[in-house]
Coordinates of N, CA and C in Angstrom, one line a residue:
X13 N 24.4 33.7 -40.5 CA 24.8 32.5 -41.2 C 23.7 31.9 -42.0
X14 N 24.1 31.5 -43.0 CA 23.1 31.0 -44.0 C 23.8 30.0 -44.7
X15 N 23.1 29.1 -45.6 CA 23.2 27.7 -46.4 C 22.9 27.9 -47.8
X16 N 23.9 28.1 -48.2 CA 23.5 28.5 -49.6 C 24.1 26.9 -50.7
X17 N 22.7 26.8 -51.5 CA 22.9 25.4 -52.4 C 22.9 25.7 -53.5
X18 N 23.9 24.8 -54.1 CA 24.1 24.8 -55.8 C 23.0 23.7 -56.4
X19 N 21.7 23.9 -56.0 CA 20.6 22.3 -56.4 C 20.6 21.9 -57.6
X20 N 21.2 22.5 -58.7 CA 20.8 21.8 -60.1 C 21.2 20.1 -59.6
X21 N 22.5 20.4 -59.3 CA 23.4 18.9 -59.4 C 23.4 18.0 -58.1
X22 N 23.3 18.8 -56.9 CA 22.7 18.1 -55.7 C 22.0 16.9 -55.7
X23 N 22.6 15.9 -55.4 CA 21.5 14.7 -55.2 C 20.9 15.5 -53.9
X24 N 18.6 14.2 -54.5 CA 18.2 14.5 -53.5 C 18.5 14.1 -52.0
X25 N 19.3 12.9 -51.9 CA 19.4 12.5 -50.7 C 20.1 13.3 -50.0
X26 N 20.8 14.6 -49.9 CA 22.0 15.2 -49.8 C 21.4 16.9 -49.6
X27 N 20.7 17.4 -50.5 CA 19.1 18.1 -50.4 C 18.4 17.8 -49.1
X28 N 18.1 16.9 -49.2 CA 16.7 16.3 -48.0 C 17.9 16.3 -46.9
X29 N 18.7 16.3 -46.6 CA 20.0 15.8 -45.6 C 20.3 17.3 -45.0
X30 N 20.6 18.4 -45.9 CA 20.4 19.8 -45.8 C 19.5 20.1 -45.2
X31 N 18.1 20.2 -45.5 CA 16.8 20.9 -45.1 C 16.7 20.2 -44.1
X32 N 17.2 19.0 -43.3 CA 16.7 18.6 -42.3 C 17.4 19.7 -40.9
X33 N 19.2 19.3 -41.5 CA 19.9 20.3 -40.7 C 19.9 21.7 -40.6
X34 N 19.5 22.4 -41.5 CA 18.7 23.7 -41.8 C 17.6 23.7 -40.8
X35 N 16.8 23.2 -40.8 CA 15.5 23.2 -40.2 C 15.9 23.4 -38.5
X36 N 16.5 21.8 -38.4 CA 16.8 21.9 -37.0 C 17.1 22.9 -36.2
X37 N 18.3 23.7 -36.7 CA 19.5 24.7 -36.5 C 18.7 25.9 -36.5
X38 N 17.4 25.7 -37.6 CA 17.3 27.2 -37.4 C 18.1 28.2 -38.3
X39 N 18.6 27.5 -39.4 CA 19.2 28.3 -40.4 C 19.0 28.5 -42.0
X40 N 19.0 29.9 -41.8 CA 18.2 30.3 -43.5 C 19.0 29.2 -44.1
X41 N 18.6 28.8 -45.5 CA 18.9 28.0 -46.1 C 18.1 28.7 -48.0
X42 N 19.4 29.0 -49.1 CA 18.8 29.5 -50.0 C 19.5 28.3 -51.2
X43 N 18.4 27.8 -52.1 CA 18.6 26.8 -53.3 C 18.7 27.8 -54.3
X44 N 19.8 27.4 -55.4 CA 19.8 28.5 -56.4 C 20.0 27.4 -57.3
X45 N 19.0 28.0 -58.3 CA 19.3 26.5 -59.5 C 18.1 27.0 -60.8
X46 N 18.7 26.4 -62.1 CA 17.5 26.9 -63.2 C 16.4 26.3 -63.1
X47 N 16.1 25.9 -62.7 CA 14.8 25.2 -62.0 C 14.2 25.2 -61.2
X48 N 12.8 25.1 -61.0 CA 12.3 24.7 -59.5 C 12.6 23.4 -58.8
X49 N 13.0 23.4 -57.6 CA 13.5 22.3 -57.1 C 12.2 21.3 -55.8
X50 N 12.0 20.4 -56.6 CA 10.6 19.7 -55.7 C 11.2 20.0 -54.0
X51 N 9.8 19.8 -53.5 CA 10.1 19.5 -52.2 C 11.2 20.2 -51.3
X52 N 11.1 21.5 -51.6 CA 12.2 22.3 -50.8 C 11.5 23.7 -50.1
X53 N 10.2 23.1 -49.6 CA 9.0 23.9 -49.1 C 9.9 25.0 -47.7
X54 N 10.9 24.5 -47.1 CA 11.8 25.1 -46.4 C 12.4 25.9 -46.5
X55 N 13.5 26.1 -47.5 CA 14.7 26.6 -48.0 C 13.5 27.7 -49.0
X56 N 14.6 28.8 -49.0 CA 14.2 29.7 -49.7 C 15.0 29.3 -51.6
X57 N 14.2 30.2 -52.9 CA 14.2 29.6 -53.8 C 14.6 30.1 -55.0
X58 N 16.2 30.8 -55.4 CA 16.2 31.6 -56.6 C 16.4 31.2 -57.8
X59 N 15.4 30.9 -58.2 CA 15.2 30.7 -59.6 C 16.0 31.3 -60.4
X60 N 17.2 30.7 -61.2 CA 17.9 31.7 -62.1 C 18.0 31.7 -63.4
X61 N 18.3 32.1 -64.5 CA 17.9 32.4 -65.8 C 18.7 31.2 -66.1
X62 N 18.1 30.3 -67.4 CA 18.8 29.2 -67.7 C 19.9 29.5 -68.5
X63 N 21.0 30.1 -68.0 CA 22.0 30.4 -69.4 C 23.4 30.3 -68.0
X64 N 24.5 30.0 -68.8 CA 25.5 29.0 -68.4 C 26.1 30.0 -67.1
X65 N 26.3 29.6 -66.0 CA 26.7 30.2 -64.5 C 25.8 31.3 -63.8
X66 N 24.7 31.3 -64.7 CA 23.8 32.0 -63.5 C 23.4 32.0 -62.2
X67 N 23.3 30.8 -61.8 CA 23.0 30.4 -60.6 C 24.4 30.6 -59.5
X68 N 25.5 30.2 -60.4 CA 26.8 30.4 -59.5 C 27.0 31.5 -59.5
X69 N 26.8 32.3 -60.2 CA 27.1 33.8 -59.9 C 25.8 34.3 -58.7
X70 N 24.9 33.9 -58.9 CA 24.2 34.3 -57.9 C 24.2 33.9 -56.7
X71 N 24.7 32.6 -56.1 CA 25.7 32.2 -55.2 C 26.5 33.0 -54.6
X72 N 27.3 33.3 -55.5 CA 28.7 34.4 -55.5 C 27.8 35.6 -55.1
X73 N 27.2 36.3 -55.4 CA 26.5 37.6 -55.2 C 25.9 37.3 -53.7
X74 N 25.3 36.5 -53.4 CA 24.6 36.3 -52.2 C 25.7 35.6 -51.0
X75 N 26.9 34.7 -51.1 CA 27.6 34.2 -50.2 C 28.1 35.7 -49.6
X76 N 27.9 35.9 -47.8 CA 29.0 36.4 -46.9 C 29.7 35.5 -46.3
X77 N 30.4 36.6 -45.8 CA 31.5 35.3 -45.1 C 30.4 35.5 -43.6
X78 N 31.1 33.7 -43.2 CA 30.3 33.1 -42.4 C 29.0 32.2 -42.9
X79 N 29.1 32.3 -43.8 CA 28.1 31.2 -45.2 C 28.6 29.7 -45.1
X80 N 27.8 29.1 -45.2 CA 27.8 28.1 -46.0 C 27.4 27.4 -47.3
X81 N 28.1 26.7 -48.2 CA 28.2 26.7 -49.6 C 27.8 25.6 -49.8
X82 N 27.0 24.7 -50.3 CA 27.2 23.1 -51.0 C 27.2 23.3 -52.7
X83 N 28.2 22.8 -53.1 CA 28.9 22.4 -54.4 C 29.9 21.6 -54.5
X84 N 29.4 21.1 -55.9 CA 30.1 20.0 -56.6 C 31.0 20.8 -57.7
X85 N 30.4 21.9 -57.7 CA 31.2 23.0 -58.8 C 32.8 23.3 -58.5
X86 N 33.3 22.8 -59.1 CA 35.1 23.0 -58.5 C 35.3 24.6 -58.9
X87 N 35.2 25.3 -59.9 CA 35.0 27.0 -60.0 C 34.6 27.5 -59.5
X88 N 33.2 26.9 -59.4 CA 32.8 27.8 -57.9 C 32.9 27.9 -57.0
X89 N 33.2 27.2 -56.3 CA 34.0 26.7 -55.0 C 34.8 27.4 -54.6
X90 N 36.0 28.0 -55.8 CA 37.4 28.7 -55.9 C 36.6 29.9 -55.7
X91 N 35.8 30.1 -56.3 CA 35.3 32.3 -56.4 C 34.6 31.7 -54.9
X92 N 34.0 31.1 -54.5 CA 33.7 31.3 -52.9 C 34.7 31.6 -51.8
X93 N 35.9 30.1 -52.1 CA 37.0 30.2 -51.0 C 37.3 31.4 -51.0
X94 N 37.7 32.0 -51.8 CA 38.2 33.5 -52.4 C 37.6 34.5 -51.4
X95 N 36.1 34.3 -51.5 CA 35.4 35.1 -50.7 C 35.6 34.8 -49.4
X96 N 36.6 33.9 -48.5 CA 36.1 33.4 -47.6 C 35.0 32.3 -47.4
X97 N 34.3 32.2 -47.9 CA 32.8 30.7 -47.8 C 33.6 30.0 -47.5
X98 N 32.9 29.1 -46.8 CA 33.2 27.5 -46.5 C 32.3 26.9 -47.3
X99 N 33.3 26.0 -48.0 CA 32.5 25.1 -49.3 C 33.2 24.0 -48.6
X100 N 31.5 23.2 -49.4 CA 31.8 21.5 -49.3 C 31.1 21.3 -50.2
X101 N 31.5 20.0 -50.7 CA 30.8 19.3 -52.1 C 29.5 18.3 -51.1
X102 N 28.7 17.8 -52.3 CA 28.1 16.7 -51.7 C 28.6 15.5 -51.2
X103 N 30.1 14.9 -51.7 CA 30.1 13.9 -51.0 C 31.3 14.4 -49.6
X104 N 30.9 14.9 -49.4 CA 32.0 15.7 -48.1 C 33.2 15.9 -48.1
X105 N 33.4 16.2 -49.2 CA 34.7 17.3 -49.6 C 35.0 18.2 -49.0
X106 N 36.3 18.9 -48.4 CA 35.7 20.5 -48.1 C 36.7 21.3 -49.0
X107 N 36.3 22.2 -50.0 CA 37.2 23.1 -50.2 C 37.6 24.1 -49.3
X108 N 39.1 24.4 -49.3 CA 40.0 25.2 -48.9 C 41.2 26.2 -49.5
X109 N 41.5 27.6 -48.9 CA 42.2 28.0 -49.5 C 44.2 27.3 -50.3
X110 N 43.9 26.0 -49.1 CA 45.0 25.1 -49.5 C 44.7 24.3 -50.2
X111 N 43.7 23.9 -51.1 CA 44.0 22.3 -51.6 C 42.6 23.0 -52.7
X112 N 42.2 24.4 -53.2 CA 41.5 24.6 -54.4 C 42.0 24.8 -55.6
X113 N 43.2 25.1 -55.6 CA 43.7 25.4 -56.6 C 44.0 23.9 -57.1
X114 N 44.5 23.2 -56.5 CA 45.1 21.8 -57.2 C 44.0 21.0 -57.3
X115 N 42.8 21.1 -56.9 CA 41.7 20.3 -57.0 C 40.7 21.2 -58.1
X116 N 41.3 22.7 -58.8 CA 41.0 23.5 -59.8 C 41.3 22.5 -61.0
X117 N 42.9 22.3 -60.9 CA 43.7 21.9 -61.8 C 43.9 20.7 -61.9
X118 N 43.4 19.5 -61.4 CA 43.0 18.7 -61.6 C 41.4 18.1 -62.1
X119 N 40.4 19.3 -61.9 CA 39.4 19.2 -62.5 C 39.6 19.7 -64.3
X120 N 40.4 20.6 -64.1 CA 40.6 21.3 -65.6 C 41.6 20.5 -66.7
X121 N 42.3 19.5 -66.2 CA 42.9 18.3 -66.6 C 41.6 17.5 -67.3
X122 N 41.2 16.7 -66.2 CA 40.1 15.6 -66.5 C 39.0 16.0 -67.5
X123 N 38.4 17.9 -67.5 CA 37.9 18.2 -68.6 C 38.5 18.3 -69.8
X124 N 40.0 18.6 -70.0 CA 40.1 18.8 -71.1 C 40.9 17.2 -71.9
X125 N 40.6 16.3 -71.2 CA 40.5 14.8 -71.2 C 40.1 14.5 -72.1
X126 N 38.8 15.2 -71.1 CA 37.6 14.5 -71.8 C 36.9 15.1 -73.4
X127 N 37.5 16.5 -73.4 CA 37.1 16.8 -74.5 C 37.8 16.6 -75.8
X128 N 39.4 15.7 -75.5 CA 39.7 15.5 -76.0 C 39.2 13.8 -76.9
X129 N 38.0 13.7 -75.6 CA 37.7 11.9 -76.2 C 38.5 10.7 -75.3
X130 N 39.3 11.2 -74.5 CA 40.4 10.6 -73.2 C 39.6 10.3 -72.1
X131 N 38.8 11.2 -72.0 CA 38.3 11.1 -70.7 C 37.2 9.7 -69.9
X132 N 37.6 9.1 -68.5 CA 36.6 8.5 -68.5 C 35.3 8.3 -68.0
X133 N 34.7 7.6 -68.3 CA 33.2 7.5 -68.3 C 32.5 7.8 -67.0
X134 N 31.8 9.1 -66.6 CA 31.5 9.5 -65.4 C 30.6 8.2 -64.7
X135 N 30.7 7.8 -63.7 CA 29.4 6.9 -63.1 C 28.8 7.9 -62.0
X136 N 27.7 7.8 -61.9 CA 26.9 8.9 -61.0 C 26.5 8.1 -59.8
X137 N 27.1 7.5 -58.7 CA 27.2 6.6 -57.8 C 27.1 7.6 -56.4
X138 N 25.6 7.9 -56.1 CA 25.3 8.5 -54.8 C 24.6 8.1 -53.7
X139 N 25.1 6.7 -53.1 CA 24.6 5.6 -52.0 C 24.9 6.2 -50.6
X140 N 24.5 5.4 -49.9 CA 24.7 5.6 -48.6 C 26.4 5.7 -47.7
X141 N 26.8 5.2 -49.0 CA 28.4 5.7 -48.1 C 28.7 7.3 -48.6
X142 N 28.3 7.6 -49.7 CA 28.8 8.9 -50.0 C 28.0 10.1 -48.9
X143 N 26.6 9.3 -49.0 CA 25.9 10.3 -48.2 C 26.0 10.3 -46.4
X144 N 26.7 9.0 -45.8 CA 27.1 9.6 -44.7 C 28.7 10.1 -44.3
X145 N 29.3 10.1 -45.2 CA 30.5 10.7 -45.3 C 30.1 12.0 -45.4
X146 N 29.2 12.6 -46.5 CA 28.6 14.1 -46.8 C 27.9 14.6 -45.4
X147 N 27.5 13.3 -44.8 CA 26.5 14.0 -43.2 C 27.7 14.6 -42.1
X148 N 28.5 13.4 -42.2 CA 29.3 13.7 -41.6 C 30.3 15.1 -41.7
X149 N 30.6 15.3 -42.6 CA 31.6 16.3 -42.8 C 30.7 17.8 -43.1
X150 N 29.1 17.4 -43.3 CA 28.4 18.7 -42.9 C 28.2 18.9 -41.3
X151 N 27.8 17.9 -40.5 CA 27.4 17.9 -38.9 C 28.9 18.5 -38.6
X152 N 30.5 18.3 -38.7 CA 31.5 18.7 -38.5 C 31.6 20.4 -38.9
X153 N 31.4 20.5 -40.0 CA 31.4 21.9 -40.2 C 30.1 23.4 -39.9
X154 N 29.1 22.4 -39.7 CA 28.1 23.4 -39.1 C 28.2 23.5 -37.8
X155 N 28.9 22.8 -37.1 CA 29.0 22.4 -35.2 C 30.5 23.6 -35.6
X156 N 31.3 23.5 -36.2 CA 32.6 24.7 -35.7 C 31.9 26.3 -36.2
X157 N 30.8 26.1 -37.2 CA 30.4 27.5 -37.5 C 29.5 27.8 -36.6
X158 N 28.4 27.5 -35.9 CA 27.9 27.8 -35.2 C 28.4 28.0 -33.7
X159 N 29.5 27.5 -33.5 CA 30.4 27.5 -32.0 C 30.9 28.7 -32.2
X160 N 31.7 29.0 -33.4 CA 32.4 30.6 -33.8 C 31.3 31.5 -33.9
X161 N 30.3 31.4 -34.2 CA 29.1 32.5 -34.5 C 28.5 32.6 -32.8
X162 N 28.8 32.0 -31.9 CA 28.2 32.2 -30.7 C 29.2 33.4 -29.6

């Protein structure tokens, strides 16, 4: 089992909340993102070429089943569930083979919203409620993966 992160868009509080439970657990943990990502002296670190879904494809290339996934990426998410991964967003989402497709198509709505000039104004609001909701619904899903992996 392994932890595989989408860090471009990761808040750090959510990062740092990762690497702690990674650490603990004892579990590989790999960041994939066009950049170097500070302070992730833990987690292992694939730098991927800056051109549009590299990093998610390389996600995709590296998730087995029995993985775990953090993304905010709703496409990606879908090519993971697909593979089996257990995905969760940062604010403790969890995608599922039941509820990705409509949570596809409701992401693909709001973009084409927005591109029409409709869409509304993102706020980037990552406080302490999002991030213990995100703790919580990661401590829930690492405690049933590690019980099935035993």
């Amino acid at each position: 089992m392994k932890i595989l992160l989408d860090a471009d868009s990761c808040p750090r509080p959510a990062r740092d909340l990762v690497l702690r439970r990674a650490d603990s657990l004892k579990i590989r943990i790999i960041f994939a993102a066009n950049r170097p990502i500070p302070d992730s002296n833990i987690a292992e670190m694939e730098l991927c070429p800056a051109t549009e879904g590299s990093a998610d494809d390389r996600i995709v290339e590296l998730a087995e089943k029995g993985d775990l996934a953090i993304t905010r990426d709703v496409p990606l998410a879908k090519r993971l569930v697909e593979k089996e991964i257990s995905v969760l967003d940062d604010r403790g989402r969890i995608f599922t083979s039941n509820n990705i497709n409509e949570l596809l198509s409701l992401r693909n709505f709001a973009v084409g919203l927005a591109d029409s000039g409709l869409g509304m104004e993102r706020i980037a609001n990552y406080g302490k409620k999002e991030l213990k909701t995100f703790a919580d619904s990661l401590d829930r899903l690492l405690t049933k993966m590690t019980r099935s992996k035993n």
